[in-house]
Amino acid sequence: MYINEIFHSKKPVLSFEVFPPKKTENLNKVKATVAELSSINIDYMSVTYGAGGSTSKLTPEIAGYMHNDLGVTALSHLTCVSLTRPQVKSMLSDLKDRGVRNILALRGDIPDGAEFPLPDGYRYASELTADIKRFGGFCVGGACYPECHPDSDNIDKDIDNLKRKVDAGADFLVTQMFFDNNAFYDFRDRCVKKGIHVPITAGLMPLTSANQVERMCVLSGGASMPSAFTKILSKNIDNPEALRQAGIAYVINQIFELVSNDVDGIHIYTMNNPDTAKRIVTAVDGLFDFK
Ligand code: FAD
């Protein structure tokens, strides 16, 4: 199913994100995790793409597994930073052959010292979006950044660029993780003022360990944290179970507040952890109209 059809048929939409294994030999382990996650009530599941790495072929494999073996609507991430246009075409044919109909079109981070853009390559995700739309047969999502993409001078310019991506054909947007809902509301208002009217789904990450807190600061490009959250984290930094419970409770609260403020969707960065995902969804699934 095309994800834009899901957004048109219900509100809010609930989705999960998983990542592929770093080593091919761990593929079956990740497939087992995906199967467990698919038993939870959700509308679609996405799988990330390791930019340029040798494991990038595992992304279409897992997306195909979601679609063909588990019957879950799959969203395959695709980054173009290290791909030429012919390579993208062959990725699109591969995804189509596997029955995958949804792509999150991304530029990816530019690797240090890498040639960029490649001859016959891409500079921005909007160019990839336009190419996928020209190829045809896919619903295309794009990434967005409530607290500004780190390469952008300011949020205004970043949203002008986001509008280019939507004009190129992005059907919906998924946000970078955030912990302060006010940052999301402010961003959503700015998007509407700039003429962006596609659904924006809120990316939320449950922080359940001290390691994750550190990694999040790097991954998110510095998402801001409300003081209630930092206080509870610092109080419990040496108490793993309390930290886990606090991280889960925080996301559940974020979801209740976002849904009451009319969010289009919630996208949970599961970190391949079905237990945490289950605990969150069990607490909120009544809000999501699963028939
Ligand atoms: P773009 O939309 O191209 O934007 C990149 C920068 O260029 C921004 O600062 C933007 O303002 C600017 N820009 C865009 N168009 C123009 C223009 N015409 N003129 C001037 N400036 C412009 N990374 C991975 O490697 N694999 C993944 O699976 C992955 N999944 C992600 C999922 C989500 C929901 C998010 C939020 C991020 C994800 N990322 C992933 C990270 C992402 O690849 C990086 O943040 C990357 O640096 C930017 O990608 P983008 O698609 O947002 O790029």
Coordinates of C-alpha atoms and ligand atoms in Angstrom, one line a residue:
M1 CA 0.0 0.0 0.0
Y2 CA 1.2 3.6 -0.7
I3 CA 1.8 5.4 2.6
N4 CA 0.2 8.6 1.4
E5 CA -3.1 6.6 1.1
I6 CA -2.7 5.6 4.7
F7 CA -2.3 9.3 5.7
H8 CA -5.4 10.1 3.7
S9 CA -7.5 7.4 5.3
K10 CA -6.7 7.9 9.0
K11 CA -5.1 10.3 11.6
P12 CA -2.9 9.8 13.4
V13 CA -0.8 7.1 11.7
L14 CA 1.6 5.0 13.7
S15 CA 4.9 3.6 12.4
F16 CA 8.2 2.0 13.5
E17 CA 11.8 2.4 12.2
V18 CA 14.4 -0.4 12.3
F19 CA 18.0 -0.5 11.1
P20 CA 19.7 -3.3 9.1
P21 CA 22.6 -5.3 10.6
K22 CA 26.2 -4.1 10.1
K23 CA 27.2 -7.7 9.1
T24 CA 25.3 -9.8 6.6
E25 CA 25.6 -12.8 9.0
N26 CA 23.2 -11.0 11.4
L27 CA 20.5 -10.7 8.8
N28 CA 18.3 -13.5 10.3
K29 CA 18.6 -12.0 13.7
V30 CA 17.3 -8.6 12.5
K31 CA 14.5 -10.4 10.5
A32 CA 13.4 -12.1 13.7
T33 CA 13.3 -8.6 15.4
V34 CA 11.3 -7.2 12.5
A35 CA 8.9 -10.1 12.7
E36 CA 8.4 -9.5 16.4
L37 CA 7.8 -5.8 15.8
S38 CA 5.3 -6.6 13.1
S39 CA 3.0 -8.4 15.6
I40 CA 2.4 -4.9 17.3
N41 CA -0.4 -2.7 15.9
I42 CA 1.2 -0.3 13.4
D43 CA 0.4 1.2 10.0
Y44 CA 3.9 0.8 8.4
M45 CA 7.5 0.1 9.1
S46 CA 10.7 1.7 7.7
V47 CA 14.2 0.4 7.4
T48 CA 17.2 2.7 7.3
Y49 CA 20.0 2.7 4.7
G50 CA 23.7 2.6 5.5
A51 CA 25.0 5.3 3.2
G52 CA 27.5 3.9 0.8
G53 CA 28.3 0.9 2.9
S54 CA 28.6 -2.7 1.7
T55 CA 25.5 -3.6 3.8
S56 CA 23.2 -1.2 1.8
K57 CA 21.8 -4.1 -0.2
L58 CA 20.3 -5.4 3.1
T59 CA 17.9 -2.5 3.2
P60 CA 15.8 -3.6 0.1
E61 CA 16.1 -7.2 1.4
I62 CA 14.5 -6.3 4.8
A63 CA 11.9 -4.0 3.1
G64 CA 11.0 -6.9 0.8
Y65 CA 10.8 -9.3 3.8
M66 CA 8.4 -6.8 5.6
H67 CA 6.2 -6.6 2.5
N68 CA 6.2 -10.2 1.2
D69 CA 6.6 -12.4 4.3
L70 CA 5.0 -10.2 7.0
G71 CA 2.4 -8.4 5.0
V72 CA 3.5 -5.0 6.5
T73 CA 3.6 -1.8 4.4
A74 CA 7.3 -1.2 4.0
L75 CA 9.2 2.1 3.7
S76 CA 12.7 1.7 2.3
H77 CA 15.2 4.5 3.1
L78 CA 17.5 5.4 0.2
T79 CA 20.4 7.8 0.4
C80 CA 21.9 9.2 -2.7
V81 CA 25.1 10.8 -1.5
S82 CA 27.3 7.9 -2.8
L83 CA 25.2 6.8 -5.7
T84 CA 25.1 7.7 -9.4
R85 CA 21.8 8.1 -11.3
P86 CA 22.2 4.7 -13.0
Q87 CA 22.8 3.1 -9.6
V88 CA 19.7 4.7 -8.2
K89 CA 17.7 3.4 -11.2
S90 CA 18.8 -0.1 -10.5
M91 CA 18.0 0.2 -6.8
L92 CA 14.5 1.4 -7.8
S93 CA 14.0 -1.6 -10.2
D94 CA 15.1 -3.9 -7.4
L95 CA 12.7 -2.4 -4.9
K96 CA 9.8 -2.5 -7.4
D97 CA 10.6 -6.2 -8.2
R98 CA 10.3 -6.9 -4.4
G99 CA 6.9 -5.2 -4.3
V100 CA 8.1 -2.3 -2.1
R101 CA 6.1 0.8 -3.0
N102 CA 7.4 3.5 -0.6
I103 CA 10.8 5.2 -0.4
L104 CA 12.2 7.7 2.1
A105 CA 14.4 9.8 -0.2
L106 CA 17.5 11.1 1.5
R107 CA 20.7 12.8 0.7
G108 CA 22.7 11.2 3.5
D109 CA 25.6 12.7 5.4
I110 CA 28.6 13.6 3.2
P111 CA 31.5 11.3 4.2
D112 CA 34.7 13.2 5.1
G113 CA 37.0 13.5 2.1
A114 CA 34.5 11.9 -0.3
E115 CA 34.0 13.2 -3.8
F116 CA 30.7 15.1 -3.7
P117 CA 28.6 15.4 -5.7
L118 CA 29.6 12.4 -7.8
P119 CA 29.6 12.9 -11.6
D120 CA 26.1 12.0 -12.6
G121 CA 25.2 12.0 -8.9
Y122 CA 23.0 14.1 -6.6
R123 CA 23.5 17.2 -4.5
Y124 CA 20.2 17.2 -2.6
A125 CA 17.4 14.9 -1.6
S126 CA 15.0 17.0 -3.7
E127 CA 16.9 15.8 -6.9
L128 CA 16.5 12.2 -5.8
T129 CA 12.8 12.7 -5.0
A130 CA 12.3 14.1 -8.5
D131 CA 14.1 11.2 -10.1
I132 CA 12.0 8.6 -8.2
K133 CA 8.8 10.4 -9.2
R134 CA 10.0 10.4 -12.8
F135 CA 10.7 6.6 -12.5
G136 CA 7.2 6.2 -11.3
G137 CA 5.3 3.8 -9.1
F138 CA 6.5 5.0 -5.7
C139 CA 5.1 7.0 -2.9
V140 CA 8.1 9.2 -1.7
G141 CA 8.7 10.5 1.8
G142 CA 11.4 13.1 2.9
A143 CA 13.3 14.0 6.1
C144 CA 12.7 17.2 7.9
Y145 CA 14.3 18.9 10.9
P146 CA 12.2 20.8 13.5
E147 CA 15.4 22.2 15.1
C148 CA 17.1 22.9 11.7
H149 CA 19.4 20.7 9.7
P150 CA 23.0 21.2 10.9
D151 CA 24.2 22.3 7.4
S152 CA 21.6 25.1 7.3
D153 CA 22.3 28.7 8.5
N154 CA 18.8 29.1 9.9
I155 CA 15.4 27.4 10.1
D156 CA 13.9 29.8 7.6
K157 CA 16.3 28.8 4.8
D158 CA 16.0 25.1 5.8
I159 CA 12.2 25.2 5.4
D160 CA 12.6 27.0 2.0
N161 CA 14.8 24.0 1.0
L162 CA 12.2 21.6 2.4
K163 CA 9.6 23.3 0.3
R164 CA 11.7 22.5 -2.8
K165 CA 11.7 18.8 -1.7
V166 CA 7.9 18.8 -1.4
D167 CA 7.6 20.6 -4.7
A168 CA 9.8 17.9 -6.3
G169 CA 7.2 15.3 -5.2
A170 CA 7.6 14.4 -1.5
D171 CA 4.2 13.0 -0.4
F172 CA 4.9 13.1 3.3
L173 CA 7.6 14.1 5.8
V174 CA 9.2 12.4 8.8
T175 CA 11.0 14.5 11.4
Q176 CA 14.3 14.1 13.0
M177 CA 13.9 13.0 16.6
F178 CA 12.9 15.7 19.1
F179 CA 12.2 15.8 22.8
D180 CA 10.5 19.1 23.1
N181 CA 7.1 19.1 21.5
N182 CA 7.0 22.9 21.3
A183 CA 9.9 22.7 18.8
F184 CA 7.6 20.5 16.7
Y185 CA 4.6 22.8 16.9
D186 CA 6.6 25.8 16.0
F187 CA 8.2 24.0 13.0
R188 CA 4.8 22.7 11.8
D189 CA 3.4 26.3 11.9
R190 CA 6.3 27.6 9.9
C191 CA 5.9 24.9 7.3
V192 CA 2.2 25.8 6.8
K193 CA 3.2 29.5 6.4
K194 CA 5.7 28.5 3.7
G195 CA 3.0 26.5 1.8
I196 CA 4.0 23.0 2.9
H197 CA 0.8 21.0 3.3
V198 CA 1.8 17.3 3.2
P199 CA 1.5 15.2 6.3
I200 CA 4.3 15.6 8.8
T201 CA 4.9 12.6 11.1
A202 CA 6.7 13.1 14.4
G203 CA 9.9 11.0 14.9
L204 CA 10.3 10.0 18.5
M205 CA 13.1 8.1 20.2
P206 CA 12.7 6.4 23.5
L207 CA 16.0 7.0 25.4
T208 CA 16.4 3.9 27.6
S209 CA 20.1 3.8 28.4
A210 CA 23.0 6.1 29.2
N211 CA 24.7 5.0 26.0
Q212 CA 21.6 6.0 23.9
V213 CA 21.6 9.4 25.5
E214 CA 25.2 10.0 24.4
R215 CA 24.5 8.6 20.9
M216 CA 21.4 10.6 20.5
C217 CA 23.3 13.8 21.0
V218 CA 25.5 12.9 18.0
L219 CA 22.7 11.4 15.8
S220 CA 20.2 14.2 16.2
G221 CA 22.6 17.0 15.5
G222 CA 21.9 18.4 19.0
A223 CA 18.1 18.1 19.7
S224 CA 17.2 20.2 22.7
M225 CA 15.9 18.6 25.9
P226 CA 13.3 20.1 28.3
S227 CA 14.8 20.4 31.8
A228 CA 12.3 17.9 33.3
F229 CA 13.8 15.3 31.0
T230 CA 17.5 16.1 31.7
K231 CA 16.7 16.1 35.4
I232 CA 15.2 12.7 35.4
L233 CA 18.0 11.4 33.2
S234 CA 20.8 12.8 35.4
K235 CA 19.1 11.5 38.6
N236 CA 18.9 8.0 37.2
I237 CA 22.1 7.7 35.1
D238 CA 23.4 4.9 37.3
N239 CA 20.1 3.1 37.6
P240 CA 19.4 1.3 34.3
E241 CA 15.9 0.1 35.0
A242 CA 14.8 3.6 36.3
L243 CA 16.3 5.2 33.2
R244 CA 14.5 2.8 31.0
Q245 CA 11.2 3.4 32.6
A246 CA 11.7 7.2 32.5
G247 CA 12.6 7.1 28.8
I248 CA 9.5 5.1 28.0
A249 CA 7.2 7.2 30.2
Y250 CA 8.6 10.4 28.5
V251 CA 7.8 9.2 25.0
I252 CA 4.3 8.0 26.0
N253 CA 3.7 11.5 27.4
Q254 CA 5.0 13.1 24.2
I255 CA 2.6 10.9 22.2
F256 CA -0.5 11.8 24.3
E257 CA 0.3 15.5 23.9
L258 CA 1.1 15.4 20.2
V259 CA -2.0 13.4 19.4
S260 CA -4.2 15.9 21.3
N261 CA -2.5 18.6 19.2
D262 CA -3.6 16.9 16.0
V263 CA -0.3 15.4 14.8
D264 CA -0.5 13.5 11.5
G265 CA 1.5 10.6 12.7
I266 CA 4.0 9.2 15.2
H267 CA 7.1 7.4 13.9
I268 CA 9.0 5.5 16.7
Y269 CA 12.7 5.0 16.3
T270 CA 12.6 1.5 17.9
M271 CA 16.4 0.9 17.9
N272 CA 15.4 -2.7 17.0
N273 CA 14.0 -3.2 20.5
P274 CA 10.6 -4.9 20.4
D275 CA 10.2 -4.9 24.2
T276 CA 10.4 -1.1 24.5
A277 CA 8.2 -0.7 21.4
K278 CA 5.5 -3.0 22.9
R279 CA 5.5 -1.1 26.2
I280 CA 5.0 2.2 24.4
V281 CA 2.3 1.0 22.0
T282 CA 0.4 -0.9 24.6
A283 CA 0.0 2.4 26.5
V284 CA -1.2 4.4 23.5
D285 CA -2.7 2.2 20.8
G286 CA -6.3 3.2 21.6
L287 CA -5.4 6.6 20.2
F288 CA -4.7 5.2 16.7
D289 CA -7.9 3.6 15.4
F290 CA -6.7 0.1 14.4
K291 CA -9.7 -1.8 13.0
Ligands
FAD1 P1 18.5 17.4 2.0 O1 17.0 17.5 2.0 O2 19.2 17.4 0.7 O3 19.0 18.6 2.9 C1 20.4 18.6 3.3 C2 20.9 20.1 3.5 O4 20.9 20.8 2.2 C3 19.9 20.8 4.4 O5 20.7 21.7 5.2 C4 19.0 21.6 3.4 O6 18.5 22.8 3.9 C5 20.0 21.9 2.3 N1 19.4 22.0 1.0 C6 18.5 21.2 0.4 N2 18.2 21.6 -0.8 C7 18.9 22.7 -1.1 C8 19.0 23.6 -2.2 N3 18.3 23.5 -3.3 N4 19.9 24.7 -2.1 C9 20.6 24.8 -1.0 N5 20.6 24.0 0.1 C10 19.7 23.0 0.1 N6 20.9 8.9 7.0 C11 21.3 7.7 6.4 O7 22.5 7.6 6.1 N7 20.5 6.7 6.3 C12 19.2 6.7 6.7 O8 18.4 5.7 6.5 C13 18.7 8.0 7.2 N8 17.4 8.1 7.6 C14 16.9 9.3 8.1 C15 15.6 9.4 8.5 C16 15.1 10.6 9.0 C17 13.6 10.7 9.3 C18 15.9 11.7 9.1 C19 15.4 13.0 9.7 C20 17.3 11.6 8.8 C21 17.8 10.4 8.2 N9 19.1 10.3 7.8 C22 19.6 9.1 7.3 C23 20.1 11.4 8.0 C24 20.1 12.3 6.7 O9 20.6 11.5 5.6 C25 21.1 13.5 7.0 O10 20.5 14.3 8.0 C26 21.6 14.2 5.8 O11 22.6 15.1 6.2 C27 20.5 15.1 5.1 O12 19.6 14.3 4.4 P2 18.3 15.0 3.8 O13 17.7 14.0 3.0 O14 17.5 15.7 4.8 O15 19.0 16.1 2.8

